[in-house]
Amino acid sequence: MNAARLWTIARLELLQRVRTVSWYVLLGVFALLLVGVTALAFLAYGGWGIGGAGVYSVVVYVTLLLILLVSPTLSGNSINGDRDAATLAPVQVTLATTGEILLGKFVAAWITGLAFALVAAPFLIIATLAGDVHPWTVLISLVVLVVETGIIAAIGVALSGILARPLFSVAVTYLVVAALAVGTVIGFGLIGSAVASEGLSKSRYAEYDAMGNIACKDGSSDCYGDADNMICQDWQTSTYRVPRFDYVWWMLSANPFVILADATPTHFDQYGSPDDMFGWLKYSVRSAQLTPELETVWDECDPDNYRYSDLPNPDYRTPEDTIAATVPSWFVGLAVQTALAALLLWWAWARTRTPARTLPPGTRIA
Amino acid sequence: MSSPGIAAAGVRRSFGNVHAVRDVTLDARAGAVTGLVGPNGSGKTTLLLMLASLLAPDAGQLRIGGIDPVADPAAVRAIVGWMPDALGAWPSLTARETLVMTGRLYGLDRDQAGQGAHRLLDEVGLRELADTPARVFSRGQKQRLGLARALVHDPRVLLLDEPASGLDPQARVELRTLLRRLAAEGRTILISSHILSELEEVVDDAVFLVEGATVGADRVAAAATRGRSWRIRLADRDARAAVVPVAQALGLDAALIPIDRRDLLVSFGSDADAATALAALVAAGLPVAEFAAATGILEHTFLDLGGRS
């Protein structure tokens, strides 16, 4: 591995990118999009007084979304596209090794993706200046954004080395990204619902007369809330399906948006609610880890069920409590994604190695 | 296999059911230009890809400058310059950048790569286009850039796949001069081309490739000496009027001598027969303006070996 050659390969890619007009058009469109998103996010969070953190998280999410949408196109044809254009073989005959070519193209694709984050930088700074964005939130969320960009770039470059047709490898890169970003959510929802448990609902109601007044044992009609005097009906039971998301919550851990949310430290307001979108998503995902109640009881003859109480409900949990009581999973998701990208890169290396023994069907080496 | 040039023995390579190279044995001397001649699809490009260390042979031995390209591709790449038949140039890079980048990939430092690019642009006649993006290059200009790219690291062995295609006559003459100079410097040059008359003027040796196999020296020698046509033109009359006197002087049937535009075509079994015939024509007092083999030796051999099929 030679750093000068690796960087030369990356420079070759980047030089060609920065000399195309469409590239600047794309960045310009993205900047315009961010102007709109930032303005709307300020309006949306404006009423809360601590809008900065919310706006910041929205801008980071939109940037991640755009990188996920654009990166496959920018990286998914880097190797087979070069082979089609007959510019791969002239590089392969130089002293640049297959590993250097692959990693050089990966670095270039990564930097290309990060250009979008760079365009988002002014908006992130504006959101930060609006106040109340914690330095750790900024640091960790940006690190995760950079790493995610790299993983998508690596997957795109690798698939372009594995598959022969540029159009096909771009499409497959999109499918992999979609599997991570959307597929995990669909799988989570469908499997969680499919493996539903049977929940038991028990209820008992008090007796009412024809006029709708409470019926009492002593014949009066003002015994509501007096357990000893109310006439109770028989217990009724019914069953219903309870989705078991606590079995499949881990599926979401490979989702880039979830990784970003789960890894970023969350700050809470006085009611224990998160102050940004990262926190809310983290709360939703972490809630899925909790085992659902499989038995619910409603007894009208037990006034404790509905009598107003000054004591806080011992069962109620704030988002802060939920997050504290559940386990983080972002490092697992990140490890899975990194392993996937590394495996694909290795496969691409084996397919692109020269002197070639087998060629992908229907391709020429030059 | 100790030749410092290129040596191949029993090389074979197929792609699925397509046997691109069946049995190639060749020797290309250092300090000489060796032509690789064969019809389309005879395996020339596949052979060059194997020599360039891009493709591994299924069987057989390859040595370039004494090094096995399968066992040590990096060492082979350091001494081999390869010019592909496909014109691949980075479209938005200028000619100079292309050469500097390639030099950097060959491990040259920035200054060496820059100076090398400057010298090569002069050498292949691209100085005026040095800072023009390759996108706008014509076929011939891309071809020159491809040649310059193959020379970036001052290689001892040059593999050129159809280097003359798309070049104008002036550029071909320059290419010829350049190749002769490079060979004189002791480099090994293997060049494939369809333009046999072109090749004829630059190669020292020729290797014939038919259906993926090299043709043995004895078969080549036999084909080369087999009878071929000569072109005869008289100074004072047109071809039609020349048929009868020429036929009389050579003792041939005038009806059997074909006319090709201004010339008569007469077959001779060997060079000696041709020399005798020339003497007879001159002795008969005919003003012989042109007496020359109608086809070059390469073309003749190529056609005789069934290269037309």
XYZ file of C-alpha atoms in Angstrom:
675
model
C 0.000 0.000 0.000
C 1.575 3.226 -1.157
C -0.025 6.462 0.045
C 1.158 8.566 -2.917
C -0.343 6.192 -5.468
C -3.542 5.791 -3.459
C -3.973 9.550 -3.280
C -3.205 9.868 -7.004
C -6.080 7.470 -7.751
C -8.373 9.463 -5.469
C -7.247 12.730 -7.078
C -7.950 11.329 -10.534
C -11.539 10.650 -9.489
C -12.019 13.947 -7.705
C -10.468 16.057 -10.488
C -12.924 14.602 -12.961
C -15.791 15.205 -10.571
C -15.002 18.859 -9.878
C -14.731 19.575 -13.596
C -18.301 18.649 -14.372
C -20.965 21.338 -14.231
C -23.700 18.951 -13.109
C -21.822 18.401 -9.864
C -22.132 22.082 -8.935
C -25.770 22.124 -9.974
C -26.399 19.222 -7.609
C -24.637 20.970 -4.722
C -26.568 24.164 -5.503
C -29.889 22.345 -5.444
C -28.928 20.802 -2.124
C -28.038 24.218 -0.683
C -31.429 25.591 -1.777
C -33.151 22.600 -0.206
C -31.329 23.256 3.057
C -32.373 26.921 3.040
C -35.991 25.754 2.930
C -35.515 23.019 5.508
C -33.692 25.288 7.936
C -36.340 28.007 7.635
C -39.174 25.528 8.181
C -37.364 23.855 11.071
C -36.968 27.221 12.777
C -40.679 27.851 12.347
C -41.509 24.382 13.647
C -39.256 24.622 16.695
C -39.654 28.361 17.175
C -42.414 28.089 19.746
C -40.395 25.904 22.068
C -37.828 28.450 22.964
C -34.904 26.092 22.567
C -35.112 25.725 18.811
C -31.384 25.408 18.114
C -31.006 21.750 18.988
C -34.109 20.780 17.058
C -33.085 22.709 13.943
C -29.582 21.302 14.158
C -30.843 17.724 14.252
C -33.229 18.321 11.341
C -30.418 19.716 9.188
C -28.136 16.770 10.027
C -30.906 14.327 9.169
C -31.673 15.992 5.865
C -27.958 15.926 5.033
C -27.751 12.226 5.854
C -30.863 11.569 3.786
C -29.413 13.384 0.799
C -26.084 11.607 1.087
C -27.924 8.278 1.171
C -29.885 9.300 -1.910
C -26.987 10.645 -3.955
C -24.005 8.564 -2.891
C -24.960 5.373 -4.789
C -25.020 7.328 -8.047
C -21.656 8.909 -7.335
C -19.866 5.750 -6.213
C -21.852 2.851 -7.669
C -20.131 2.856 -11.059
C -16.605 3.879 -10.214
C -14.895 0.628 -11.194
C -17.106 -0.968 -13.837
C -17.716 2.478 -15.330
C -13.972 2.913 -15.750
C -13.726 -0.524 -17.286
C -16.441 0.428 -19.777
C -14.612 3.651 -20.591
C -11.341 1.701 -20.989
C -9.644 3.792 -18.320
C -9.321 1.023 -15.743
C -6.758 -1.176 -17.487
C -4.262 1.681 -18.041
C -4.284 2.176 -14.269
C -4.029 -1.539 -13.561
C -0.843 -1.846 -15.626
C 0.867 0.785 -13.505
C 2.432 0.010 -10.158
C -0.876 0.833 -8.441
C -2.116 -2.355 -6.798
C -5.722 -3.516 -6.828
C -5.998 -2.554 -3.160
C -4.727 0.954 -3.868
C -7.145 1.373 -6.766
C -10.106 0.230 -4.645
C -9.191 2.283 -1.601
C -8.321 5.322 -3.721
C -11.732 5.222 -5.323
C -13.325 4.670 -1.919
C -11.556 7.709 -0.459
C -12.654 9.783 -3.458
C -16.270 8.636 -3.090
C -16.139 9.395 0.626
C -14.817 12.906 0.059
C -17.451 13.420 -2.626
C -20.188 12.497 -0.143
C -18.674 14.767 2.485
C -18.936 17.693 0.073
C -22.652 17.600 0.867
C -21.915 17.799 4.572
C -19.679 20.781 3.779
C -22.538 22.520 1.990
C -24.673 21.857 5.089
C -22.015 23.360 7.393
C -23.294 26.980 7.280
C -26.771 25.794 8.194
C -25.439 23.699 11.055
C -23.518 26.725 12.313
C -26.663 28.876 12.132
C -28.596 26.252 14.092
C -25.798 26.021 16.658
C -25.702 29.787 17.056
C -29.442 29.768 17.692
C -28.471 28.304 21.010
C -28.653 25.310 23.271
C -26.889 22.830 21.037
C -24.536 20.779 23.153
C -20.965 20.414 21.941
C -21.095 16.648 22.409
C -24.223 16.424 20.282
C -22.453 18.347 17.505
C -19.273 16.303 17.737
C -20.821 12.828 17.917
C -23.537 13.439 15.344
C -20.983 14.782 12.863
C -18.639 11.848 13.455
C -21.508 9.421 12.843
C -22.533 11.362 9.719
C -18.974 11.151 8.369
C -18.711 7.435 9.150
C -22.094 6.665 7.565
C -21.062 8.574 4.435
C -17.935 6.444 4.281
C -19.853 3.194 4.678
C -22.250 4.044 1.845
C -19.303 5.112 -0.345
C -17.482 1.844 0.393
C -20.555 -0.224 -0.449
C -21.013 1.634 -3.744
C -17.366 1.292 -4.803
C -17.290 -2.372 -3.798
C -20.452 -3.247 -5.707
C -19.078 -1.496 -8.778
C -16.123 -3.851 -8.576
C -18.256 -6.943 -8.039
C -20.914 -6.388 -10.692
C -20.059 -5.911 -14.349
C -22.748 -3.483 -15.475
C -22.654 0.083 -14.110
C -26.425 0.495 -14.228
C -26.911 -2.738 -12.329
C -24.348 -1.974 -9.641
C -25.839 1.491 -9.060
C -29.266 -0.118 -8.696
C -27.946 -2.748 -6.285
C -26.199 -0.046 -4.241
C -29.539 1.740 -3.969
C -31.170 -1.501 -2.877
C -28.570 -2.052 -0.162
C -28.996 1.516 1.077
C -32.774 1.085 0.962
C -32.503 -2.212 2.826
C -30.621 -0.436 5.605
C -32.705 2.732 5.733
C -36.188 1.425 4.873
C -35.925 -2.362 4.881
C -34.948 -2.473 8.541
C -38.061 -0.466 9.429
C -40.340 -2.620 7.285
C -38.817 -5.813 8.669
C -39.139 -4.485 12.184
C -42.794 -3.592 11.672
C -43.846 -6.715 9.819
C -41.961 -9.296 11.842
C -42.820 -7.589 15.104
C -46.521 -7.707 14.181
C -46.346 -11.248 12.838
C -44.882 -12.705 16.006
C -47.547 -11.010 18.106
C -48.422 -12.523 21.481
C -51.886 -12.963 22.849
C -52.813 -10.263 25.278
C -55.499 -10.793 27.927
C -57.859 -8.034 28.838
C -59.932 -8.439 32.006
C -62.647 -5.996 32.855
C -65.449 -5.684 35.365
C -68.049 -2.975 35.360
C -70.415 -1.673 37.936
C -74.164 -2.184 37.646
C -76.273 0.730 36.391
C -80.024 1.074 36.385
C -82.201 1.816 33.338
C -81.780 5.562 33.886
C -78.022 5.240 33.781
C -77.573 5.808 37.505
C -75.236 3.716 39.540
C -76.946 0.839 41.280
C -76.030 0.437 44.931
C -76.473 -2.395 47.355
C -78.381 -0.143 49.736
C -80.777 0.991 46.998
C -79.380 4.524 46.729
C -77.635 5.874 43.671
C -74.668 7.765 45.082
C -72.287 4.984 45.857
C -69.936 5.528 42.895
C -66.424 5.046 44.095
C -67.554 3.182 47.190
C -66.300 -0.298 46.473
C -68.214 -1.935 49.273
C -71.565 -0.616 48.239
C -71.356 -0.914 44.414
C -72.928 -3.829 42.620
C -70.371 -5.416 40.355
C -70.959 -7.348 37.176
C -69.042 -10.521 36.372
C -65.500 -10.347 35.119
C -65.258 -10.263 31.369
C -62.172 -11.377 29.545
C -61.112 -10.893 25.965
C -57.904 -11.540 24.081
C -56.148 -9.356 21.578
C -52.893 -9.371 19.625
C -49.883 -7.587 21.048
C -47.034 -6.950 18.536
C -43.759 -8.119 20.046
C -41.382 -5.388 18.930
C -39.201 -6.278 21.900
C -38.149 -9.378 19.944
C -37.099 -7.484 16.808
C -35.958 -4.070 18.016
C -32.371 -5.016 17.172
C -33.261 -4.955 13.473
C -33.449 -1.195 13.654
C -29.916 -0.956 14.960
C -28.508 -1.243 11.417
C -30.571 1.722 10.243
C -28.344 4.772 9.553
C -30.881 7.197 10.982
C -31.250 5.085 14.109
C -27.479 4.790 14.519
C -27.201 8.559 14.300
C -29.951 9.013 16.880
C -28.806 6.256 19.204
C -25.166 7.304 19.258
C -25.751 11.004 19.844
C -26.036 11.957 23.517
C -29.503 13.265 24.338
C -30.365 16.240 26.522
C -33.724 16.447 28.228
C -35.939 19.261 29.364
C -37.460 19.508 32.841
C -40.188 17.019 31.946
C -37.682 14.430 30.762
C -38.401 15.020 27.079
C -35.570 15.118 24.511
C -34.725 18.505 23.037
C -34.004 17.353 19.466
C -35.050 14.896 16.776
C -32.165 12.570 17.591
C -33.574 12.177 21.076
C -37.144 11.564 19.958
C -36.084 8.924 17.484
C -33.848 7.351 20.095
C -36.794 7.322 22.506
C -39.126 5.674 19.972
C -36.584 3.010 19.090
C -35.611 2.332 22.676
C -39.290 2.012 23.661
C -39.505 -0.977 21.342
C -37.153 -2.818 23.673
C -39.695 -2.776 26.498
C -41.742 -5.924 26.948
C -45.397 -5.025 26.390
C -47.972 -5.623 29.106
C -49.739 -8.843 28.193
C -52.512 -8.455 30.743
C -54.608 -5.389 31.273
C -57.138 -5.102 34.022
C -59.951 -2.584 34.334
C -62.103 -2.893 37.384
C -64.762 -0.250 37.925
C -65.386 -1.702 41.344
C -61.847 -0.811 42.360
C -61.775 2.956 42.777
C -57.962 2.939 42.703
C -58.308 2.562 38.954
C -59.792 5.984 38.419
C -59.740 7.922 41.609
C -57.731 11.099 41.211
C -54.464 10.759 43.006
C -51.887 13.326 44.023
C -49.202 10.698 43.841
C -47.411 10.360 40.496
C -48.349 7.232 38.647
C -45.654 4.736 39.557
C -45.960 3.140 36.112
C -45.431 6.326 34.141
C -42.003 6.716 32.554
C -40.631 9.843 30.957
C -38.597 9.442 27.743
C -35.545 10.052 29.888
C -36.461 7.108 32.133
C -37.098 4.869 29.142
C -33.781 5.752 27.521
C -31.972 5.218 30.797
C -33.619 1.829 31.288
C -32.831 0.416 27.841
C -29.611 -0.543 26.095
C -27.876 1.381 23.305
C -27.308 -0.516 20.060
C -25.626 1.940 17.704
C -22.223 0.266 17.983
C -23.727 -3.068 16.960
C -25.376 -1.485 13.928
C -22.208 0.359 13.008
C -20.179 -2.831 13.359
C -22.615 -4.752 11.146
C -22.476 -2.034 8.478
C -18.688 -1.827 8.642
C -18.393 -5.594 8.338
C -20.744 -5.568 5.335
C -18.737 -2.829 3.622
C -15.434 -4.573 4.362
C -16.720 -7.903 3.087
C -17.974 -6.327 -0.147
C -14.669 -4.495 -0.622
C -12.780 -7.743 -0.195
C -15.022 -9.410 -2.764
C -14.484 -6.520 -5.166
C -10.749 -6.852 -4.636
C -10.879 -10.543 -5.535
C -12.895 -9.730 -8.671
C -10.671 -6.888 -9.841
C -7.307 -8.486 -9.100
C -4.807 -8.793 -11.953
C -3.463 -10.892 -13.606
C -7.107 -11.930 -13.866
C -7.918 -15.616 -13.904
C -11.653 -15.363 -14.317
C -13.521 -12.376 -15.629
C -17.105 -11.444 -14.803
C -19.260 -12.860 -17.626
C -19.604 -10.553 -20.573
C -16.734 -8.256 -19.692
C -13.384 -7.538 -21.226
C -10.457 -6.512 -19.148
C -9.718 -3.723 -21.599
C 13.639 -18.698 -21.592
C 16.596 -16.545 -20.639
C 16.000 -13.989 -23.370
C 15.958 -10.448 -22.002
C 13.109 -9.601 -24.367
C 9.771 -11.355 -24.452
C 9.457 -15.117 -24.433
C 6.304 -17.208 -24.493
C 5.979 -20.965 -24.680
C 2.806 -22.992 -25.082
C 0.593 -20.176 -23.824
C -3.122 -20.844 -23.723
C -6.089 -18.803 -22.578
C -9.814 -19.251 -23.054
C -12.896 -17.353 -21.965
C -15.593 -19.905 -21.353
C -15.979 -21.707 -24.651
C -13.985 -19.168 -26.606
C -10.404 -20.303 -27.026
C -8.845 -16.938 -27.664
C -5.248 -18.129 -27.447
C -4.580 -21.823 -28.064
C -0.865 -22.237 -28.401
C 1.478 -19.299 -28.565
C 5.224 -19.652 -28.635
C 7.213 -16.603 -29.517
C 10.446 -14.833 -28.899
C 10.896 -11.108 -29.244
C 14.492 -9.921 -29.116
C 15.624 -6.918 -27.193
C 16.726 -4.107 -29.488
C 14.328 -5.152 -32.228
C 10.771 -4.404 -33.295
C 8.708 -7.560 -33.566
C 5.438 -7.453 -35.439
C 2.452 -9.464 -34.277
C 0.402 -10.210 -37.361
C -2.923 -11.954 -37.498
C -6.529 -11.536 -38.585
C -9.263 -10.143 -36.362
C -10.028 -12.467 -33.509
C -6.753 -14.357 -33.821
C -5.885 -13.600 -30.187
C -3.448 -10.695 -30.585
C -5.087 -8.493 -27.974
C -5.534 -11.380 -25.528
C -1.866 -12.255 -25.897
C -0.833 -8.649 -25.274
C -3.084 -8.514 -22.190
C -1.296 -11.556 -20.805
C 2.086 -10.030 -21.532
C 0.948 -6.801 -19.864
C 0.199 -8.838 -16.700
C -3.515 -8.059 -16.788
C -4.643 -11.550 -17.689
C -3.327 -14.833 -16.365
C -2.708 -17.575 -18.924
C -4.480 -20.910 -18.437
C -1.275 -22.722 -19.285
C 2.196 -22.030 -20.601
C 5.161 -19.901 -19.682
C 5.609 -16.172 -20.076
C 8.770 -14.201 -19.428
C 9.166 -10.497 -19.889
C 12.715 -9.340 -19.369
C 13.163 -12.680 -17.669
C 10.310 -12.074 -15.186
C 7.136 -14.135 -14.913
C 4.144 -11.741 -15.062
C 1.923 -14.144 -13.127
C 4.342 -14.633 -10.250
C 5.575 -11.063 -10.016
C 3.257 -8.675 -11.840
C 4.639 -5.598 -10.090
C 8.173 -6.233 -11.388
C 6.839 -6.749 -14.915
C 4.732 -3.587 -14.753
C 7.784 -1.569 -13.788
C 9.524 -2.452 -17.060
C 6.584 -2.808 -19.463
C 4.775 -0.039 -21.300
C 1.410 -1.109 -22.675
C -0.687 0.750 -25.174
C -4.191 -0.745 -25.424
C -6.253 -0.894 -28.585
C -9.217 0.685 -26.786
C -8.844 4.448 -26.557
C -9.410 5.149 -22.910
C -8.545 8.634 -21.748
C -9.838 10.501 -18.720
C -12.129 12.934 -20.508
C -11.756 15.994 -18.320
C -8.017 15.699 -17.754
C -5.590 17.487 -20.046
C -2.914 15.585 -21.924
C -0.282 16.858 -19.526
C -2.278 15.892 -16.443
C -2.897 12.460 -17.886
C 0.820 11.866 -18.276
C 1.738 13.348 -14.895
C -0.906 11.242 -13.142
C 0.241 8.101 -14.925
C 3.825 8.898 -13.980
C 2.786 9.289 -10.354
C 1.114 5.898 -10.509
C 4.405 4.483 -11.733
C 6.042 5.864 -8.632
C 7.718 8.935 -10.159
C 7.904 11.992 -7.967
C 6.165 15.214 -8.943
C 9.164 16.755 -10.722
C 10.124 13.638 -12.644
C 6.534 13.132 -13.737
C 6.234 16.765 -14.840
C 9.467 16.759 -16.838
C 8.660 13.384 -18.358
C 5.245 14.615 -19.453
C 6.798 17.687 -21.069
C 9.318 15.596 -23.023
C 6.778 13.004 -24.134
C 4.248 15.595 -25.300
C 6.972 16.941 -27.597
C 7.919 13.494 -28.729
C 4.425 12.422 -29.799
C 3.514 15.822 -31.208
C 0.932 16.914 -28.662
C 2.684 20.033 -27.440
C -0.017 22.410 -28.699
C -2.699 20.277 -27.065
C -0.849 19.812 -23.782
C -3.407 21.759 -21.765
C -6.519 20.711 -23.662
C -8.851 18.191 -22.054
C -8.706 14.782 -23.713
C -12.463 14.932 -24.270
C -11.985 16.993 -27.435
C -9.145 14.893 -28.865
C -9.545 13.203 -32.216
C -8.941 9.503 -32.551
C -5.398 10.030 -33.760
C -4.626 12.469 -30.953
C -5.930 10.040 -28.355
C -3.782 7.406 -29.975
C -0.690 9.593 -29.539
C -1.623 10.266 -25.945
C -1.944 6.516 -25.426
C 1.541 6.010 -26.823
C 2.965 8.727 -24.593
C 1.244 7.153 -21.600
C 2.901 3.834 -22.367
C 6.316 5.545 -22.383
C 5.916 7.488 -19.128
C 8.156 5.267 -17.012
C 10.827 4.713 -19.656
C 9.958 1.028 -20.078
C 12.413 -1.554 -21.402
C 9.641 -3.503 -23.068
C 6.862 -1.954 -25.142
C 3.607 -3.700 -26.019
C 1.717 -1.719 -28.626
C -1.734 -2.822 -29.741
C -2.617 -1.208 -33.086
C -0.663 1.971 -32.401
C -0.935 3.318 -35.944
C -4.701 3.136 -36.321
C -6.243 6.552 -36.659
C -2.913 8.274 -37.300
C -2.418 10.517 -40.307
C 0.476 9.726 -42.704
C 2.767 12.316 -41.121
C 2.145 10.865 -37.662
C 2.807 7.365 -38.957
C 6.188 8.391 -40.271
C 6.951 9.956 -36.886
C 5.753 6.827 -35.092
C 8.045 4.721 -37.266
C 11.019 6.924 -36.521
C 10.222 6.875 -32.818
C 9.894 3.089 -32.736
C 13.174 2.607 -34.599
C 14.884 4.941 -32.143
C 13.408 3.153 -29.127
C 14.518 -0.193 -30.523
C 17.986 1.157 -31.216
C 18.184 2.075 -27.534
C 17.925 -1.624 -26.796
C 14.250 -1.898 -25.916
C 12.061 -4.812 -26.870
C 9.073 -3.743 -28.922
C 6.130 -5.969 -29.758
C 3.637 -4.305 -32.041
C 0.386 -5.607 -33.447
C -1.185 -4.067 -36.480
C -3.534 -4.744 -39.329
C -1.807 -2.310 -41.604
C 0.777 -4.708 -42.944
C 2.465 -2.338 -45.361
C 2.960 -0.062 -42.378
C 4.364 -2.842 -40.250
C 6.627 -3.968 -43.067
C 8.621 -0.792 -42.843
C 9.256 -0.893 -39.125
C 9.554 -4.496 -37.953
C 12.674 -6.617 -37.795
C 10.867 -9.858 -37.090
C 7.296 -10.957 -37.436
C 5.197 -13.425 -35.520
C 2.114 -14.749 -37.258
C -0.926 -15.617 -35.203
C -3.725 -17.648 -36.761
C -6.725 -18.804 -34.733
C -4.932 -18.336 -31.473
C -1.756 -20.161 -32.396
C 1.586 -18.913 -33.588
C 2.645 -20.190 -36.956
C 5.929 -22.137 -36.991
C 9.007 -20.631 -38.665
C 9.108 -23.312 -41.363
C 5.523 -22.634 -42.415
C 6.206 -18.922 -42.458
C 9.313 -19.447 -44.585
C 7.401 -21.649 -47.000
C 4.589 -19.147 -47.301
C 6.991 -16.264 -47.779
C 8.807 -17.879 -50.678
C 5.749 -19.193 -52.442
C 5.055 -17.519 -55.794
C 3.719 -14.009 -55.680
C 2.648 -11.276 -58.058
C 4.839 -8.518 -59.437
C 3.721 -5.246 -60.806
C 5.126 -4.266 -64.214
C 4.694 -0.921 -65.958
C 6.249 0.302 -69.165
C 7.173 3.957 -69.528
C 5.954 4.598 -73.046
C 2.554 2.944 -73.285
C -0.505 2.148 -71.162
C -1.202 -1.279 -69.705
C -3.433 -2.460 -72.546
C -0.793 -1.793 -75.160
C 1.938 -3.292 -72.989
C 0.357 -6.716 -72.606
C 1.492 -8.156 -75.936
C 5.170 -7.079 -75.928
C 5.598 -8.113 -72.285
C 3.971 -11.499 -72.929
C 6.226 -12.038 -75.915
C 9.391 -11.113 -74.042
C 8.486 -13.462 -71.163
C 7.079 -16.238 -73.333
C 3.623 -16.051 -71.667
C 0.074 -16.133 -72.990
C -1.071 -12.492 -73.258
C -4.637 -13.452 -72.405
C -3.543 -14.737 -69.000
C -1.872 -11.548 -67.802
C -4.265 -9.526 -65.599
C -4.309 -5.769 -65.819
C -4.625 -3.745 -62.642
C -5.199 -0.087 -63.476
C -1.909 1.115 -65.051
C 0.024 -2.077 -64.280
C 0.330 -5.645 -65.394
C 0.380 -8.352 -62.740
C 2.695 -11.275 -63.433
C 3.307 -14.210 -61.094
C 6.787 -15.555 -60.472
C 7.632 -18.642 -58.479
C 10.620 -17.105 -56.761
C 12.738 -13.976 -56.560
C 15.237 -15.599 -58.955
C 12.523 -16.118 -61.590
C 11.538 -12.489 -61.228
C 15.127 -11.335 -61.738
C 15.451 -13.455 -64.879
C 12.198 -12.020 -66.232
C 13.392 -8.452 -65.626
C 16.576 -9.194 -67.544
C 14.481 -10.605 -70.439
C 12.275 -7.484 -70.531
C 15.283 -5.183 -70.595
C 16.990 -7.363 -73.224
C 13.834 -7.064 -75.366
C 14.354 -3.307 -75.331
C 11.187 -2.551 -73.363
C 11.317 0.667 -71.262
C 10.579 -0.848 -67.813
C 9.445 1.962 -65.500
C 8.239 -0.205 -62.625
C 9.018 -3.773 -61.659
C 8.060 -4.501 -58.080
C 6.464 -7.095 -55.870
C 2.727 -6.333 -55.748
C 2.449 -7.284 -52.092
C 4.864 -6.843 -49.227
C 6.414 -9.937 -47.792
C 4.290 -9.687 -44.628
C 1.063 -9.233 -46.489
C 1.947 -12.030 -48.843
C 2.786 -14.395 -46.005
C -0.290 -13.308 -44.076
C -2.607 -13.995 -46.998
C -0.889 -17.234 -47.837
C -1.313 -18.473 -44.256
C -5.043 -18.100 -44.642
C -5.215 -14.835 -42.791
C -8.013 -13.656 -45.029
C -10.510 -16.144 -43.638
